[in-house]
mmCIF file of C-alpha atoms and ligand atoms in Angstrom:
data_model
loop_
_atom_site.group_PDB
_atom_site.id
_atom_site.type_symbol
_atom_site.label_atom_id
_atom_site.label_comp_id
_atom_site.label_asym_id
_atom_site.label_seq_id
_atom_site.Cartn_x
_atom_site.Cartn_y
_atom_site.Cartn_z
ATOM 1 C CA ALA A 315 0.000 0.000 0.000
ATOM 2 C CA SER A 316 1.302 3.470 -0.783
ATOM 3 C CA LEU A 317 2.326 5.762 2.084
ATOM 4 C CA ALA A 318 -0.696 7.930 1.354
ATOM 5 C CA ALA A 319 -3.012 5.083 2.302
ATOM 6 C CA LEU A 320 -1.387 4.907 5.743
ATOM 7 C CA LEU A 321 -1.796 8.638 6.554
ATOM 8 C CA PRO A 322 -4.656 9.874 8.781
ATOM 9 C CA GLY A 323 -7.672 11.811 7.550
ATOM 10 C CA ARG A 324 -7.793 13.069 3.974
ATOM 11 C CA ALA A 325 -4.798 11.482 2.262
ATOM 12 C CA LEU A 326 -1.844 13.804 1.797
ATOM 13 C CA SER A 327 -1.780 13.000 -1.875
ATOM 14 C CA ALA A 328 0.413 15.699 -3.401
ATOM 15 C CA ASP A 329 -2.046 16.650 -6.154
ATOM 16 C CA LYS A 330 -5.060 17.533 -3.939
ATOM 17 C CA PRO A 331 -4.654 21.000 -2.303
ATOM 18 C CA LEU A 332 -5.658 21.314 1.351
ATOM 19 C CA VAL A 333 -9.061 22.918 1.919
ATOM 20 C CA LEU A 334 -9.333 25.463 4.784
ATOM 21 C CA GLY A 335 -12.695 26.749 6.047
ATOM 22 C CA PHE A 336 -12.184 30.177 7.685
ATOM 23 C CA SER A 337 -14.915 32.016 9.635
ATOM 24 C CA GLN A 338 -14.003 35.706 10.044
ATOM 25 C CA VAL A 339 -15.544 38.055 12.682
ATOM 26 C CA GLY A 340 -16.653 40.685 10.165
ATOM 27 C CA ALA A 341 -15.272 43.881 8.598
ATOM 28 C CA GLU A 342 -15.631 46.222 11.596
ATOM 29 C CA SER A 343 -12.193 47.851 11.572
ATOM 30 C CA GLU A 344 -9.034 48.615 9.582
ATOM 31 C CA TRP A 345 -7.408 45.872 11.646
ATOM 32 C CA ARG A 346 -9.967 43.321 10.472
ATOM 33 C CA THR A 347 -9.584 44.339 6.825
ATOM 34 C CA ALA A 348 -5.804 43.855 7.057
ATOM 35 C CA ASN A 349 -6.286 40.511 8.843
ATOM 36 C CA THR A 350 -8.632 39.253 6.095
ATOM 37 C CA GLU A 351 -6.177 40.371 3.410
ATOM 38 C CA SER A 352 -3.332 38.553 5.188
ATOM 39 C CA ILE A 353 -5.316 35.295 5.374
ATOM 40 C CA LYS A 354 -6.485 35.413 1.742
ATOM 41 C CA SER A 355 -3.060 36.219 0.286
ATOM 42 C CA ALA A 356 -1.262 33.689 2.510
ATOM 43 C CA ALA A 357 -3.705 30.917 1.490
ATOM 44 C CA LYS A 358 -3.060 31.710 -2.181
ATOM 45 C CA ASP A 359 0.730 31.743 -1.659
ATOM 46 C CA ALA A 360 0.511 28.418 0.213
ATOM 47 C CA GLY A 361 -1.619 26.745 -2.478
ATOM 48 C CA ILE A 362 -4.375 26.162 0.106
ATOM 49 C CA THR A 363 -7.998 26.318 -1.101
ATOM 50 C CA LEU A 364 -9.796 28.862 1.131
ATOM 51 C CA LYS A 365 -13.519 28.843 1.890
ATOM 52 C CA PHE A 366 -14.022 32.263 3.571
ATOM 53 C CA SER A 367 -17.079 33.463 5.486
ATOM 54 C CA ASP A 368 -17.739 36.954 7.000
ATOM 55 C CA ALA A 369 -20.048 36.735 10.063
ATOM 56 C CA GLN A 370 -20.924 40.465 10.289
ATOM 57 C CA GLN A 371 -19.879 40.255 13.988
ATOM 58 C CA LYS A 372 -22.622 37.734 14.820
ATOM 59 C CA GLN A 373 -21.738 34.536 16.685
ATOM 60 C CA GLU A 374 -24.649 32.607 15.160
ATOM 61 C CA ASN A 375 -23.258 33.292 11.683
ATOM 62 C CA GLN A 376 -19.876 31.921 12.727
ATOM 63 C CA ILE A 377 -21.478 28.790 14.134
ATOM 64 C CA LYS A 378 -23.475 28.345 10.891
ATOM 65 C CA ALA A 379 -20.279 28.741 8.822
ATOM 66 C CA ILE A 380 -18.402 26.180 10.941
ATOM 67 C CA ARG A 381 -21.270 23.715 10.516
ATOM 68 C CA ALA A 382 -21.189 24.261 6.735
ATOM 69 C CA PHE A 383 -17.424 23.599 6.710
ATOM 70 C CA ILE A 384 -18.025 20.341 8.615
ATOM 71 C CA ALA A 385 -20.689 19.311 6.082
ATOM 72 C CA GLN A 386 -18.272 20.136 3.243
ATOM 73 C CA LYS A 387 -15.620 17.942 4.955
ATOM 74 C CA VAL A 388 -12.877 20.610 4.772
ATOM 75 C CA ASP A 389 -9.415 19.532 5.920
ATOM 76 C CA VAL A 390 -9.054 22.230 8.607
ATOM 77 C CA ILE A 391 -11.324 24.841 10.178
ATOM 78 C CA ALA A 392 -9.912 28.147 11.469
ATOM 79 C CA PHE A 393 -11.762 31.106 12.977
ATOM 80 C CA SER A 394 -11.481 34.266 15.049
ATOM 81 C CA PRO A 395 -14.241 33.894 17.693
ATOM 82 C CA VAL A 396 -16.212 37.156 17.942
ATOM 83 C CA VAL A 397 -16.843 36.466 21.664
ATOM 84 C CA GLU A 398 -15.110 34.101 24.143
ATOM 85 C CA SER A 399 -18.005 31.855 25.128
ATOM 86 C CA GLY A 400 -20.638 29.596 23.522
ATOM 87 C CA TRP A 401 -18.406 27.477 21.272
ATOM 88 C CA GLU A 402 -18.269 24.055 22.982
ATOM 89 C CA THR A 403 -21.173 22.460 21.053
ATOM 90 C CA VAL A 404 -20.008 23.328 17.546
ATOM 91 C CA LEU A 405 -16.368 22.563 18.396
ATOM 92 C CA ARG A 406 -17.427 19.131 19.651
ATOM 93 C CA GLU A 407 -19.182 18.596 16.282
ATOM 94 C CA ALA A 408 -15.929 19.440 14.457
ATOM 95 C CA LYS A 409 -14.021 17.059 16.762
ATOM 96 C CA ALA A 410 -16.534 14.270 16.091
ATOM 97 C CA ALA A 411 -16.028 14.885 12.354
ATOM 98 C CA LYS A 412 -12.230 14.588 12.920
ATOM 99 C CA ILE A 413 -11.623 18.083 11.505
ATOM 100 C CA PRO A 414 -8.821 19.951 13.351
ATOM 101 C CA VAL A 415 -9.690 23.514 14.480
ATOM 102 C CA VAL A 416 -7.209 26.421 14.745
ATOM 103 C CA LEU A 417 -8.078 29.597 16.678
ATOM 104 C CA THR A 418 -6.633 32.827 15.273
ATOM 105 C CA ASP A 419 -6.602 36.377 16.744
ATOM 106 C CA ARG A 420 -9.155 35.869 19.574
ATOM 107 C CA ALA A 421 -9.485 33.064 22.153
ATOM 108 C CA VAL A 422 -12.418 30.974 23.386
ATOM 109 C CA ASN A 423 -12.932 30.221 27.097
ATOM 110 C CA ALA A 424 -13.795 26.527 26.532
ATOM 111 C CA LYS A 425 -12.543 24.417 29.463
ATOM 112 C CA ASP A 426 -11.783 21.457 27.192
ATOM 113 C CA ASP A 427 -8.759 22.652 25.220
ATOM 114 C CA SER A 428 -8.725 19.454 23.172
ATOM 115 C CA LEU A 429 -11.460 21.190 21.136
ATOM 116 C CA TYR A 430 -8.802 23.165 19.218
ATOM 117 C CA VAL A 431 -5.253 22.330 18.129
ATOM 118 C CA THR A 432 -3.664 25.752 18.721
ATOM 119 C CA PHE A 433 -4.386 29.475 19.243
ATOM 120 C CA ILE A 434 -2.347 31.970 17.198
ATOM 121 C CA GLY A 435 -2.788 35.561 18.383
ATOM 122 C CA SER A 436 -1.701 38.493 20.481
ATOM 123 C CA ASP A 437 -1.452 38.685 24.257
ATOM 124 C CA PHE A 438 -4.247 41.253 24.758
ATOM 125 C CA THR A 439 -3.618 41.544 28.510
ATOM 126 C CA GLU A 440 -0.035 42.566 27.780
ATOM 127 C CA GLU A 441 -1.324 45.100 25.223
ATOM 128 C CA GLY A 442 -3.477 46.610 27.998
ATOM 129 C CA ARG A 443 -0.472 46.651 30.351
ATOM 130 C CA LYS A 444 1.640 48.429 27.694
ATOM 131 C CA ALA A 445 -1.078 51.092 27.385
ATOM 132 C CA GLY A 446 -1.172 51.456 31.184
ATOM 133 C CA ARG A 447 2.624 51.665 31.534
ATOM 134 C CA TRP A 448 2.813 54.355 28.836
ATOM 135 C CA LEU A 449 0.173 56.430 30.709
ATOM 136 C CA VAL A 450 1.831 55.994 34.134
ATOM 137 C CA ASP A 451 5.117 57.167 32.614
ATOM 138 C CA LYS A 452 3.481 60.111 30.789
ATOM 139 C CA MET A 453 1.731 61.265 33.991
ATOM 140 C CA LYS A 454 4.767 60.825 36.318
ATOM 141 C CA GLY A 455 4.928 64.500 37.316
ATOM 142 C CA ASN A 456 1.163 64.987 37.478
ATOM 143 C CA ALA A 457 -0.357 64.858 41.001
ATOM 144 C CA GLY A 458 -3.817 64.049 39.595
ATOM 145 C CA PRO A 459 -6.649 63.307 39.735
ATOM 146 C CA ILE A 460 -6.321 61.840 36.212
ATOM 147 C CA ASN A 461 -9.846 61.167 34.927
ATOM 148 C CA ILE A 462 -9.974 58.447 32.250
ATOM 149 C CA VAL A 463 -12.821 57.526 29.917
ATOM 150 C CA GLU A 464 -12.614 54.093 28.265
ATOM 151 C CA LEU A 465 -14.012 52.911 24.924
ATOM 152 C CA GLN A 466 -14.220 49.121 25.259
ATOM 153 C CA GLY A 467 -14.142 46.684 22.328
ATOM 154 C CA THR A 468 -16.968 44.256 21.512
ATOM 155 C CA VAL A 469 -18.706 43.087 24.708
ATOM 156 C CA GLY A 470 -17.589 39.561 25.638
ATOM 157 C CA SER A 471 -14.673 39.482 23.186
ATOM 158 C CA ALA A 472 -11.236 38.372 24.397
ATOM 159 C CA PRO A 473 -9.516 41.628 23.342
ATOM 160 C CA ALA A 474 -12.077 43.775 25.181
ATOM 161 C CA ILE A 475 -11.926 41.681 28.375
ATOM 162 C CA ASP A 476 -8.134 41.367 28.440
ATOM 163 C CA ARG A 477 -7.188 44.884 27.323
ATOM 164 C CA LYS A 478 -9.371 46.267 30.154
ATOM 165 C CA LYS A 479 -7.812 43.835 32.651
ATOM 166 C CA GLY A 480 -4.201 44.611 31.686
ATOM 167 C CA PHE A 481 -4.712 48.392 31.720
ATOM 168 C CA GLU A 482 -6.467 48.386 35.121
ATOM 169 C CA GLU A 483 -3.775 46.123 36.605
ATOM 170 C CA ILE A 484 -1.136 48.782 35.856
ATOM 171 C CA ILE A 485 -3.031 51.975 36.764
ATOM 172 C CA ALA A 486 -4.208 50.364 40.041
ATOM 173 C CA ALA A 487 -0.702 51.196 41.342
ATOM 174 C CA ASP A 488 -1.683 54.875 41.779
ATOM 175 C CA PRO A 489 -5.104 56.077 43.075
ATOM 176 C CA LYS A 490 -4.712 59.363 41.114
ATOM 177 C CA PHE A 491 -5.910 57.376 38.045
ATOM 178 C CA LYS A 492 -9.701 57.036 37.879
ATOM 179 C CA ILE A 493 -11.771 55.449 35.088
ATOM 180 C CA ILE A 494 -14.847 57.719 35.341
ATOM 181 C CA ARG A 495 -16.742 56.279 32.302
ATOM 182 C CA SER A 496 -16.403 53.000 30.425
ATOM 183 C CA GLN A 497 -18.625 51.751 27.600
ATOM 184 C CA THR A 498 -18.357 49.624 24.465
ATOM 185 C CA GLY A 499 -17.838 51.244 21.052
ATOM 186 C CA ASP A 500 -17.863 47.760 19.432
ATOM 187 C CA PHE A 501 -14.469 48.389 17.774
ATOM 188 C CA THR A 502 -16.004 50.700 15.132
ATOM 189 C CA ARG A 503 -15.303 54.360 14.251
ATOM 190 C CA ALA A 504 -19.025 55.238 14.174
ATOM 191 C CA LYS A 505 -19.808 53.799 17.605
ATOM 192 C CA GLY A 506 -16.562 55.194 19.073
ATOM 193 C CA LYS A 507 -17.600 58.690 17.977
ATOM 194 C CA GLU A 508 -21.155 58.272 19.287
ATOM 195 C CA VAL A 509 -20.069 57.048 22.744
ATOM 196 C CA MET A 510 -17.353 59.717 23.028
ATOM 197 C CA GLU A 511 -20.010 62.386 22.290
ATOM 198 C CA ALA A 512 -21.985 61.017 25.247
ATOM 199 C CA PHE A 513 -18.876 60.998 27.482
ATOM 200 C CA LEU A 514 -18.139 64.639 26.527
ATOM 201 C CA LYS A 515 -21.730 65.699 27.198
ATOM 202 C CA ALA A 516 -21.646 64.064 30.620
ATOM 203 C CA GLU A 517 -18.099 64.904 31.759
ATOM 204 C CA GLY A 518 -16.755 67.588 29.319
ATOM 205 C CA LYS A 519 -13.559 69.277 30.497
ATOM 206 C CA LYS A 520 -13.205 66.834 33.431
ATOM 207 C CA ILE A 521 -11.870 64.229 30.977
ATOM 208 C CA ASN A 522 -8.041 64.058 30.956
ATOM 209 C CA VAL A 523 -7.457 60.744 29.129
ATOM 210 C CA LEU A 524 -9.210 58.500 26.588
ATOM 211 C CA TYR A 525 -8.210 54.806 26.540
ATOM 212 C CA ALA A 526 -9.662 53.185 23.391
ATOM 213 C CA HIS A 527 -9.350 49.399 22.880
ATOM 214 C CA ASN A 528 -8.692 49.965 19.155
ATOM 215 C CA ASP A 529 -7.608 52.716 16.763
ATOM 216 C CA ASP A 530 -10.914 52.825 14.872
ATOM 217 C CA MET A 531 -12.851 53.856 17.996
ATOM 218 C CA ALA A 532 -10.094 56.356 18.873
ATOM 219 C CA ILE A 533 -10.366 57.918 15.389
ATOM 220 C CA GLY A 534 -14.139 58.251 15.801
ATOM 221 C CA ALA A 535 -13.618 59.773 19.249
ATOM 222 C CA ILE A 536 -11.087 62.287 17.857
ATOM 223 C CA GLN A 537 -13.830 63.653 15.575
ATOM 224 C CA ALA A 538 -16.167 63.989 18.579
ATOM 225 C CA ILE A 539 -13.468 65.781 20.618
ATOM 226 C CA GLU A 540 -12.812 68.282 17.809
ATOM 227 C CA GLU A 541 -16.538 68.888 17.289
ATOM 228 C CA ALA A 542 -16.754 69.655 21.028
ATOM 229 C CA GLY A 543 -14.127 72.402 20.507
ATOM 230 C CA MET A 544 -11.340 70.515 22.350
ATOM 231 C CA LYS A 545 -7.866 69.555 21.093
ATOM 232 C CA PRO A 546 -7.311 65.762 20.799
ATOM 233 C CA ALA A 547 -3.911 64.590 22.197
ATOM 234 C CA GLN A 548 -3.549 67.951 24.004
ATOM 235 C CA ASP A 549 -6.684 68.678 26.091
ATOM 236 C CA ILE A 550 -7.345 64.915 26.210
ATOM 237 C CA THR A 551 -4.443 62.418 26.059
ATOM 238 C CA ILE A 552 -5.455 59.567 23.736
ATOM 239 C CA ILE A 553 -4.134 55.995 23.963
ATOM 240 C CA SER A 554 -5.258 53.276 21.546
ATOM 241 C CA ILE A 555 -4.315 49.814 20.247
ATOM 242 C CA ASP A 556 -3.713 48.149 16.828
ATOM 243 C CA GLY A 557 -1.210 50.443 15.059
ATOM 244 C CA VAL A 558 -3.205 50.635 11.800
ATOM 245 C CA LYS A 559 -2.518 53.254 9.093
ATOM 246 C CA GLY A 560 -5.286 55.533 10.382
ATOM 247 C CA ALA A 561 -3.544 55.659 13.776
ATOM 248 C CA PHE A 562 -0.219 56.655 12.218
ATOM 249 C CA GLU A 563 -1.956 59.380 10.202
ATOM 250 C CA ALA A 564 -3.649 60.682 13.384
ATOM 251 C CA MET A 565 -0.327 60.651 15.307
ATOM 252 C CA ILE A 566 1.462 62.463 12.470
ATOM 253 C CA ALA A 567 -1.360 65.050 12.562
ATOM 254 C CA GLY A 568 -0.742 65.420 16.314
ATOM 255 C CA LYS A 569 -4.199 64.102 17.264
ATOM 256 C CA LEU A 570 -3.307 60.718 18.865
ATOM 257 C CA ASN A 571 -0.597 60.232 21.523
ATOM 258 C CA VAL A 572 0.267 56.537 21.190
ATOM 259 C CA SER A 573 -0.874 53.284 19.576
ATOM 260 C CA VAL A 574 0.050 49.855 20.988
ATOM 261 C CA GLU A 575 0.769 47.434 18.136
ATOM 262 C CA CYS A 576 -1.548 44.438 17.569
ATOM 263 C CA SER A 577 -0.517 42.651 14.390
ATOM 264 C CA PRO A 578 -3.268 41.385 12.030
ATOM 265 C CA LEU A 579 -0.677 39.724 9.757
ATOM 266 C CA LEU A 580 -1.397 36.188 11.002
ATOM 267 C CA GLY A 581 -1.959 34.653 7.542
ATOM 268 C CA PRO A 582 1.491 33.161 6.868
ATOM 269 C CA GLN A 583 1.786 31.635 10.367
ATOM 270 C CA LEU A 584 -1.729 30.166 10.012
ATOM 271 C CA MET A 585 -0.960 28.470 6.699
ATOM 272 C CA ALA A 586 2.346 27.051 7.987
ATOM 273 C CA ILE A 587 0.603 25.631 11.067
ATOM 274 C CA ILE A 588 -2.135 24.077 8.927
ATOM 275 C CA LYS A 589 0.454 22.288 6.775
ATOM 276 C CA ASP A 590 2.238 21.034 9.916
ATOM 277 C CA ILE A 591 -1.034 19.748 11.363
ATOM 278 C CA LYS A 592 -1.917 17.884 8.158
ATOM 279 C CA ALA A 593 1.624 16.494 8.004
ATOM 280 C CA GLY A 594 1.026 14.994 11.461
ATOM 281 C CA LYS A 595 3.573 17.255 13.188
ATOM 282 C CA SER A 596 2.940 18.366 16.765
ATOM 283 C CA VAL A 597 2.290 22.122 17.138
ATOM 284 C CA PRO A 598 2.431 24.350 20.257
ATOM 285 C CA LYS A 599 -0.921 24.987 21.982
ATOM 286 C CA ARG A 600 -0.312 28.754 22.010
ATOM 287 C CA ILE A 601 1.592 30.955 19.508
ATOM 288 C CA VAL A 602 1.929 34.603 20.615
ATOM 289 C CA THR A 603 2.553 37.335 18.003
ATOM 290 C CA GLU A 604 5.487 39.690 18.772
ATOM 291 C CA GLU A 605 4.376 43.366 19.077
ATOM 292 C CA GLY A 606 5.673 46.865 19.945
ATOM 293 C CA ILE A 607 4.306 50.290 20.915
ATOM 294 C CA PHE A 608 4.361 53.491 18.782
ATOM 295 C CA PRO A 609 4.221 56.909 20.495
ATOM 296 C CA MET A 610 3.479 59.907 18.222
ATOM 297 C CA GLU A 611 7.139 61.004 18.361
ATOM 298 C CA VAL A 612 8.195 58.008 16.207
ATOM 299 C CA ALA A 613 5.113 57.838 13.956
ATOM 300 C CA ALA A 614 6.514 59.738 10.972
ATOM 301 C CA LYS A 615 9.741 57.681 10.953
ATOM 302 C CA GLU A 616 7.917 54.336 11.345
ATOM 303 C CA PHE A 617 4.992 54.996 8.958
ATOM 304 C CA PRO A 618 6.781 54.133 5.686
ATOM 305 C CA LYS A 619 7.772 50.721 7.132
ATOM 306 C CA ARG A 620 4.234 49.732 8.164
ATOM 307 C CA LYS A 621 2.692 46.733 6.383
ATOM 308 C CA TYR A 622 -0.958 47.274 7.459
HETATM 309 C C1 GZL B 988 -7.441 42.124 18.036
HETATM 310 C C2 GZL B 988 -8.690 42.074 17.186
HETATM 311 C C3 GZL B 988 -9.488 43.324 17.389
HETATM 312 C C4 GZL B 988 -8.746 44.580 16.941
HETATM 313 C C5 GZL B 988 -9.890 45.391 16.468
HETATM 314 O O1 GZL B 988 -6.626 41.023 17.743
HETATM 315 O O2 GZL B 988 -9.487 40.965 17.542
HETATM 316 O O3 GZL B 988 -10.663 43.233 16.577
HETATM 317 O O4 GZL B 988 -8.021 45.197 17.966
HETATM 318 C C6 GZL B 988 -10.672 44.346 15.683
HETATM 319 O O5 GZL B 988 -9.550 46.470 15.646
HETATM 320 O O6 GZL B 988 -11.933 44.788 15.373
#
């Protein structure tokens, strides 16, 4: 019998390309657009057939897509879970169908971690800590109080939960820091602007700092701050996360103080991992993406090197 007949699952016959079913969160932010582009181009470069579904930020659409991939007997399923919970049932269905699952970008809080092979993505808690450390350093000489408003990401999503946790862990060191308002802007520019308008109406000049869980909400909030007659990055210090092009443009314009990097370019790593899994190699349970932090002072120098 040929070697192919001895290999598990769909034979690794050289002529048949691997089929990957990918369920994407949506198209809510510049980050997401860059992430989708990275996955599509990396699949093409790797000769992997990609079945791609956009869930418009709805968990039920992701679950439907995963079920369709199971029915189509794809080789591997990968997805970025819009929220942390509610995945056990459908992941058990994929396991029963002997289809390996790879988590990318966001995590699930399933207790049974045999339900996925690996999770490739950022350490969001550390991103929150980086944001907190930058603020503590910036406010060293300031006696306070330092009133902070917070635009949270999508409710229940790993980045929103962990970026809040990491930031609060660091600013807890000094009682001069107070989060006086915190609400979700769902990672979008439109919602970020809307919620910041409400914060400004309620607290106005009392606001010293805005901590936004992503650049898109920060960019929306910058519009609201300007429309309220205040100077973004001067009257209100603004900290955000992702490091997308829009953030660099805002920093170069002097309207954003700092963006903590969160890389969307997970495509190549995902395709390499998928090939290893199908080749029967063991892969690490957790792969963390390396990331930096970009204060406005370096934005102009860094901008030409940015890939997303
Ligand atoms: C983070 C990713 C988040 C980005 C947002 O890895 O899940 O979702 O920070 C995006 O811009 O909407």
